[in-house]
PDB file of C-alpha atoms in Angstrom:
ATOM      1  CA  MET A   1       0.000   0.000   0.000  1.00 76.00           C
ATOM      2  CA  SER A   2       1.356   3.383  -0.966  1.00 87.00           C
ATOM      3  CA  VAL A   3       1.651   6.325   1.410  1.00 86.00           C
ATOM      4  CA  GLN A   4      -1.085   8.104  -0.555  1.00 88.00           C
ATOM      5  CA  GLU A   5      -3.472   5.131  -0.226  1.00 90.00           C
ATOM      6  CA  ARG A   6      -2.789   4.931   3.504  1.00 88.00           C
ATOM      7  CA  LYS A   7      -3.471   8.676   3.921  1.00 89.00           C
ATOM      8  CA  GLU A   8      -6.708   8.380   1.958  1.00 91.00           C
ATOM      9  CA  ARG A   9      -7.812   5.422   4.082  1.00 93.00           C
ATOM     10  CA  GLU A  10      -7.005   7.336   7.280  1.00 91.00           C
ATOM     11  CA  ARG A  11      -8.869  10.389   6.005  1.00 92.00           C
ATOM     12  CA  ALA A  12     -11.940   8.289   5.168  1.00 93.00           C
ATOM     13  CA  GLY A  13     -11.762   6.710   8.622  1.00 93.00           C
ATOM     14  CA  ARG A  14     -11.642  10.128  10.304  1.00 94.00           C
ATOM     15  CA  GLU A  15     -14.602  11.270   8.235  1.00 94.00           C
ATOM     16  CA  ARG A  16     -16.645   8.194   9.238  1.00 95.00           C
ATOM     17  CA  LEU A  17     -15.704   8.835  12.868  1.00 96.00           C
ATOM     18  CA  ILE A  18     -16.834  12.466  12.665  1.00 96.00           C
ATOM     19  CA  VAL A  19     -20.181  11.504  11.120  1.00 97.00           C
ATOM     20  CA  ALA A  20     -20.767   8.630  13.562  1.00 97.00           C
ATOM     21  CA  THR A  21     -19.907  10.831  16.537  1.00 97.00           C
ATOM     22  CA  ALA A  22     -22.138  13.671  15.325  1.00 97.00           C
ATOM     23  CA  ARG A  23     -24.977  11.237  14.810  1.00 97.00           C
ATOM     24  CA  GLU A  24     -24.512   9.672  18.248  1.00 97.00           C
ATOM     25  CA  LEU A  25     -24.360  13.057  19.950  1.00 97.00           C
ATOM     26  CA  ALA A  26     -27.434  14.293  18.059  1.00 98.00           C
ATOM     27  CA  GLU A  27     -29.414  11.160  18.947  1.00 96.00           C
ATOM     28  CA  GLN A  28     -28.438  11.509  22.617  1.00 96.00           C
ATOM     29  CA  GLN A  29     -28.720  15.269  23.110  1.00 96.00           C
ATOM     30  CA  GLY A  30     -30.213  16.790  19.951  1.00 96.00           C
ATOM     31  CA  TRP A  31     -28.610  18.676  17.098  1.00 97.00           C
ATOM     32  CA  ASP A  32     -28.052  21.807  19.200  1.00 96.00           C
ATOM     33  CA  ALA A  33     -25.466  19.806  21.148  1.00 96.00           C
ATOM     34  CA  VAL A  34     -23.488  19.061  17.986  1.00 97.00           C
ATOM     35  CA  THR A  35     -20.748  21.656  17.710  1.00 95.00           C
ATOM     36  CA  THR A  36     -17.334  21.417  16.113  1.00 92.00           C
ATOM     37  CA  ARG A  37     -15.766  21.998  19.535  1.00 93.00           C
ATOM     38  CA  ARG A  38     -17.666  19.121  21.105  1.00 95.00           C
ATOM     39  CA  LEU A  39     -17.001  16.850  18.155  1.00 94.00           C
ATOM     40  CA  ALA A  40     -13.294  17.654  18.267  1.00 93.00           C
ATOM     41  CA  GLU A  41     -13.208  16.820  21.977  1.00 94.00           C
ATOM     42  CA  ARG A  42     -15.090  13.554  21.518  1.00 94.00           C
ATOM     43  CA  ILE A  43     -13.023  12.255  18.615  1.00 93.00           C
ATOM     44  CA  GLU A  44      -9.801  13.664  20.053  1.00 92.00           C
ATOM     45  CA  TYR A  45      -8.819  15.679  16.999  1.00 91.00           C
ATOM     46  CA  SER A  46      -8.434  19.421  16.691  1.00 90.00           C
ATOM     47  CA  GLN A  47     -11.149  21.609  15.215  1.00 92.00           C
ATOM     48  CA  PRO A  48      -8.964  22.353  12.164  1.00 92.00           C
ATOM     49  CA  VAL A  49      -8.941  18.600  11.434  1.00 91.00           C
ATOM     50  CA  LEU A  50     -12.759  18.628  11.465  1.00 91.00           C
ATOM     51  CA  TYR A  51     -12.767  21.630   9.154  1.00 93.00           C
ATOM     52  CA  SER A  52     -10.446  19.808   6.772  1.00 93.00           C
ATOM     53  CA  HIS A  53     -13.301  17.298   6.281  1.00 94.00           C
ATOM     54  CA  PHE A  54     -16.403  19.469   6.660  1.00 95.00           C
ATOM     55  CA  ARG A  55     -16.828  23.231   6.338  1.00 93.00           C
ATOM     56  CA  GLY A  56     -19.138  23.218   9.325  1.00 93.00           C
ATOM     57  CA  LYS A  57     -22.143  21.722  11.022  1.00 96.00           C
ATOM     58  CA  ARG A  58     -24.332  22.085   7.921  1.00 97.00           C
ATOM     59  CA  GLU A  59     -22.119  19.713   5.941  1.00 97.00           C
ATOM     60  CA  ILE A  60     -22.002  17.281   8.855  1.00 97.00           C
ATOM     61  CA  ILE A  61     -25.810  17.272   8.954  1.00 98.00           C
ATOM     62  CA  GLY A  62     -25.768  16.599   5.219  1.00 98.00           C
ATOM     63  CA  ALA A  63     -23.408  13.658   5.659  1.00 98.00           C
ATOM     64  CA  VAL A  64     -25.637  12.193   8.381  1.00 98.00           C
ATOM     65  CA  ALA A  65     -28.659  12.701   6.108  1.00 98.00           C
ATOM     66  CA  LEU A  66     -27.015  10.828   3.235  1.00 98.00           C
ATOM     67  CA  GLN A  67     -26.089   7.968   5.536  1.00 97.00           C
ATOM     68  CA  GLY A  68     -29.641   7.925   6.892  1.00 98.00           C
ATOM     69  CA  ALA A  69     -31.162   7.920   3.395  1.00 98.00           C
ATOM     70  CA  THR A  70     -29.150   4.821   2.548  1.00 98.00           C
ATOM     71  CA  GLU A  71     -30.277   3.096   5.740  1.00 98.00           C
ATOM     72  CA  MET A  72     -33.915   4.074   5.297  1.00 98.00           C
ATOM     73  CA  ALA A  73     -33.957   2.810   1.706  1.00 98.00           C
ATOM     74  CA  ALA A  74     -32.511  -0.514   2.835  1.00 98.00           C
ATOM     75  CA  GLU A  75     -35.078  -0.863   5.637  1.00 98.00           C
ATOM     76  CA  VAL A  76     -37.990  -0.029   3.341  1.00 98.00           C
ATOM     77  CA  ARG A  77     -36.779  -2.463   0.687  1.00 98.00           C
ATOM     78  CA  ALA A  78     -36.249  -5.239   3.218  1.00 98.00           C
ATOM     79  CA  ALA A  79     -39.734  -4.746   4.643  1.00 98.00           C
ATOM     80  CA  THR A  80     -41.455  -4.603   1.268  1.00 98.00           C
ATOM     81  CA  ALA A  81     -39.509  -7.542  -0.181  1.00 97.00           C
ATOM     82  CA  ALA A  82     -40.957  -9.807   2.486  1.00 93.00           C
ATOM     83  CA  ALA A  83     -44.527  -8.655   1.770  1.00 94.00           C
ATOM     84  CA  ASP A  84     -46.951 -10.541  -0.457  1.00 93.00           C
ATOM     85  CA  GLY A  85     -49.053  -8.351  -2.742  1.00 92.00           C
ATOM     86  CA  PRO A  86     -49.382  -4.593  -3.299  1.00 93.00           C
ATOM     87  CA  ARG A  87     -51.524  -3.797  -0.236  1.00 92.00           C
ATOM     88  CA  THR A  88     -49.240  -5.724   2.114  1.00 95.00           C
ATOM     89  CA  ARG A  89     -46.198  -4.028   0.556  1.00 96.00           C
ATOM     90  CA  VAL A  90     -47.672  -0.568   1.141  1.00 96.00           C
ATOM     91  CA  TYR A  91     -48.471  -1.437   4.765  1.00 96.00           C
ATOM     92  CA  ALA A  92     -44.937  -2.770   5.200  1.00 97.00           C
ATOM     93  CA  LEU A  93     -43.486   0.369   3.614  1.00 98.00           C
ATOM     94  CA  ALA A  94     -45.499   2.658   5.908  1.00 97.00           C
ATOM     95  CA  ARG A  95     -44.544   0.717   9.016  1.00 97.00           C
ATOM     96  CA  ALA A  96     -40.864   0.582   8.007  1.00 98.00           C
ATOM     97  CA  TYR A  97     -40.781   4.320   7.264  1.00 98.00           C
ATOM     98  CA  LEU A  98     -42.505   5.288  10.516  1.00 98.00           C
ATOM     99  CA  GLY A  99     -40.369   2.833  12.470  1.00 98.00           C
ATOM    100  CA  PHE A 100     -37.184   4.299  11.007  1.00 98.00           C
ATOM    101  CA  ALA A 101     -38.326   7.820  11.899  1.00 98.00           C
ATOM    102  CA  ALA A 102     -39.160   6.783  15.467  1.00 97.00           C
ATOM    103  CA  ARG A 103     -35.899   4.879  16.070  1.00 97.00           C
ATOM    104  CA  ASN A 104     -33.650   7.534  14.487  1.00 98.00           C
ATOM    105  CA  PRO A 105     -35.106  10.961  15.309  1.00 98.00           C
ATOM    106  CA  ALA A 106     -31.877  12.912  14.823  1.00 98.00           C
ATOM    107  CA  VAL A 107     -31.140  11.191  11.519  1.00 98.00           C
ATOM    108  CA  TYR A 108     -34.736  11.789  10.429  1.00 98.00           C
ATOM    109  CA  ASP A 109     -34.334  15.469  11.306  1.00 98.00           C
ATOM    110  CA  ALA A 110     -31.100  15.618   9.315  1.00 98.00           C
ATOM    111  CA  LEU A 111     -32.915  14.095   6.346  1.00 98.00           C
ATOM    112  CA  PHE A 112     -36.117  16.110   6.372  1.00 97.00           C
ATOM    113  CA  GLN A 113     -36.081  18.962   8.881  1.00 96.00           C
ATOM    114  CA  LEU A 114     -32.622  20.527   9.002  1.00 97.00           C
ATOM    115  CA  ASP A 115     -30.540  22.300   6.385  1.00 97.00           C
ATOM    116  CA  GLY A 116     -27.775  19.926   5.386  1.00 97.00           C
ATOM    117  CA  GLY A 117     -27.037  21.786   2.178  1.00 97.00           C
ATOM    118  CA  LEU A 118     -28.491  18.990   0.052  1.00 97.00           C
ATOM    119  CA  ALA A 119     -30.617  19.422  -3.050  1.00 95.00           C
ATOM    120  CA  TYR A 120     -33.921  17.558  -3.028  1.00 94.00           C
ATOM    121  CA  ALA A 121     -36.056  16.822  -6.096  1.00 92.00           C
ATOM    122  CA  GLN A 122     -33.526  18.333  -8.479  1.00 94.00           C
ATOM    123  CA  GLU A 123     -31.062  17.057 -11.056  1.00 93.00           C
ATOM    124  CA  ASP A 124     -28.156  17.453  -8.640  1.00 95.00           C
ATOM    125  CA  THR A 125     -29.885  15.560  -5.825  1.00 97.00           C
ATOM    126  CA  PRO A 126     -27.329  13.167  -4.304  1.00 98.00           C
ATOM    127  CA  GLU A 127     -27.804   9.498  -5.196  1.00 98.00           C
ATOM    128  CA  PRO A 128     -28.648   8.298  -1.661  1.00 98.00           C
ATOM    129  CA  LEU A 129     -31.610  10.712  -1.572  1.00 98.00           C
ATOM    130  CA  LYS A 130     -32.750   9.638  -5.039  1.00 98.00           C
ATOM    131  CA  ASP A 131     -32.468   6.013  -3.977  1.00 98.00           C
ATOM    132  CA  ALA A 132     -34.515   6.573  -0.808  1.00 98.00           C
ATOM    133  CA  PHE A 133     -37.285   8.079  -2.934  1.00 98.00           C
ATOM    134  CA  ALA A 134     -36.946   5.192  -5.401  1.00 98.00           C
ATOM    135  CA  ALA A 135     -37.391   2.737  -2.529  1.00 98.00           C
ATOM    136  CA  LEU A 136     -40.767   4.357  -1.808  1.00 98.00           C
ATOM    137  CA  LEU A 137     -41.719   4.593  -5.487  1.00 97.00           C
ATOM    138  CA  GLU A 138     -41.044   0.900  -6.078  1.00 96.00           C
ATOM    139  CA  SER A 139     -44.017  -0.093  -3.925  1.00 94.00           C
ATOM    140  CA  LEU A 140     -46.189   2.993  -4.182  1.00 96.00           C
ATOM    141  CA  GLY A 141     -46.042   3.357  -7.941  1.00 93.00           C
ATOM    142  CA  GLU A 142     -48.075   0.202  -8.405  1.00 91.00           C
ATOM    143  CA  VAL A 143     -50.949   1.521  -6.261  1.00 94.00           C
ATOM    144  CA  ALA A 144     -51.123   5.082  -7.579  1.00 93.00           C
ATOM    145  CA  GLY A 145     -54.314   4.458  -9.507  1.00 90.00           C
ATOM    146  CA  ASP A 146     -55.311   5.098 -13.092  1.00 91.00           C
ATOM    147  CA  GLY A 147     -54.256   8.440 -14.484  1.00 93.00           C
ATOM    148  CA  VAL A 148     -52.121   9.310 -11.450  1.00 94.00           C
ATOM    149  CA  HIS A 149     -48.404   9.823 -12.017  1.00 96.00           C
ATOM    150  CA  PRO A 150     -46.561   7.324  -9.760  1.00 96.00           C
ATOM    151  CA  GLY A 151     -43.962   9.912  -8.714  1.00 96.00           C
ATOM    152  CA  LEU A 152     -46.632  12.415  -7.731  1.00 96.00           C
ATOM    153  CA  PHE A 153     -48.550   9.775  -5.787  1.00 96.00           C
ATOM    154  CA  THR A 154     -45.336   8.774  -4.011  1.00 97.00           C
ATOM    155  CA  GLU A 155     -44.727  12.400  -3.019  1.00 97.00           C
ATOM    156  CA  VAL A 156     -48.232  12.718  -1.562  1.00 96.00           C
ATOM    157  CA  PHE A 157     -48.023   9.407   0.314  1.00 97.00           C
ATOM    158  CA  TRP A 158     -44.544  10.303   1.584  1.00 97.00           C
ATOM    159  CA  ALA A 159     -45.843  13.692   2.761  1.00 97.00           C
ATOM    160  CA  ALA A 160     -48.605  11.919   4.699  1.00 97.00           C
ATOM    161  CA  LEU A 161     -46.065   9.552   6.291  1.00 98.00           C
ATOM    162  CA  HIS A 162     -43.820  12.500   7.145  1.00 98.00           C
ATOM    163  CA  GLY A 163     -46.740  14.265   8.775  1.00 97.00           C
ATOM    164  CA  LEU A 164     -47.557  11.180  10.838  1.00 97.00           C
ATOM    165  CA  ALA A 165     -43.917  10.782  11.852  1.00 97.00           C
ATOM    166  CA  THR A 166     -43.407  14.382  12.919  1.00 97.00           C
ATOM    167  CA  LEU A 167     -46.786  14.856  14.612  1.00 97.00           C
ATOM    168  CA  THR A 168     -46.430  11.582  16.502  1.00 96.00           C
ATOM    169  CA  ARG A 169     -42.951  12.472  17.699  1.00 95.00           C
ATOM    170  CA  ALA A 170     -44.138  15.907  18.802  1.00 95.00           C
ATOM    171  CA  GLY A 171     -46.890  14.279  20.865  1.00 95.00           C
ATOM    172  CA  ARG A 172     -49.620  15.902  18.784  1.00 97.00           C
ATOM    173  CA  LEU A 173     -51.438  12.638  18.009  1.00 96.00           C
ATOM    174  CA  LEU A 174     -53.031  10.116  20.341  1.00 91.00           C
ATOM    175  CA  PRO A 175     -50.517   7.282  20.805  1.00 86.00           C
ATOM    176  CA  GLY A 176     -53.092   4.479  20.782  1.00 91.00           C
ATOM    177  CA  ASP A 177     -54.219   5.142  17.205  1.00 95.00           C
ATOM    178  CA  ALA A 178     -50.893   4.747  15.385  1.00 93.00           C
ATOM    179  CA  GLU A 179     -51.813   1.494  13.618  1.00 94.00           C
ATOM    180  CA  ARG A 180     -55.289   2.769  12.708  1.00 95.00           C
ATOM    181  CA  ARG A 181     -53.705   5.814  11.084  1.00 96.00           C
ATOM    182  CA  VAL A 182     -51.529   3.576   8.899  1.00 95.00           C
ATOM    183  CA  GLU A 183     -54.548   1.464   7.950  1.00 94.00           C
ATOM    184  CA  LEU A 184     -56.586   4.557   7.104  1.00 94.00           C
ATOM    185  CA  LEU A 185     -53.767   6.023   5.043  1.00 94.00           C
ATOM    186  CA  VAL A 186     -53.293   2.826   3.053  1.00 93.00           C
ATOM    187  CA  ASP A 187     -56.993   2.033   2.693  1.00 91.00           C
ATOM    188  CA  ARG A 188     -58.036   5.525   1.587  1.00 89.00           C
ATOM    189  CA  LEU A 189     -55.047   6.666  -0.434  1.00 86.00           C
ATOM    190  CA  ALA A 190     -53.623   3.584  -2.113  1.00 82.00           C
ATOM    191  CA  ILE A 191     -55.696   1.954  -4.865  1.00 75.00           C
ATOM    192  CA  VAL A 192     -55.272  -1.804  -4.490  1.00 65.00           C
TER     193      VAL A 192
END
């Protein structure tokens, strides 16, 4: 292994450590607790080392969001692959999405609430974000209904899931009705 390859491997390792530490800190204490000073202390590198990887917190949030998009897409695909039939797939997708949001609130915020400097729904949207949307579209496109563009239907269904995720987490919805909400969403919105 050349010196250059070793340096690149070390740099990639530091970057993974920064992202993992930011994510851990955000999940434990919220994104307000994630500062370059705190991250530098936790990973035992200087702040200039952090800035050599990320220009600031915004880029760190973006890196966490991209990692989260990859994980969410994998969870949705795993859940829907095990389902038999369109209706069951849509239920599985909704449960997987809402479960991911509940288990990873800081990552979910990085993906959909905070400014991570990422482009959404544009040509320059990063691949992990496009793939997360594709994971939803794969199951939702088949239940969009006649004359409804599958991408548009996926956006509307996703928006409903996002609303359920954020309102539930904020304590704005009765906790006992979570499953009924998913059933209502699937039964009334998806054409199966």
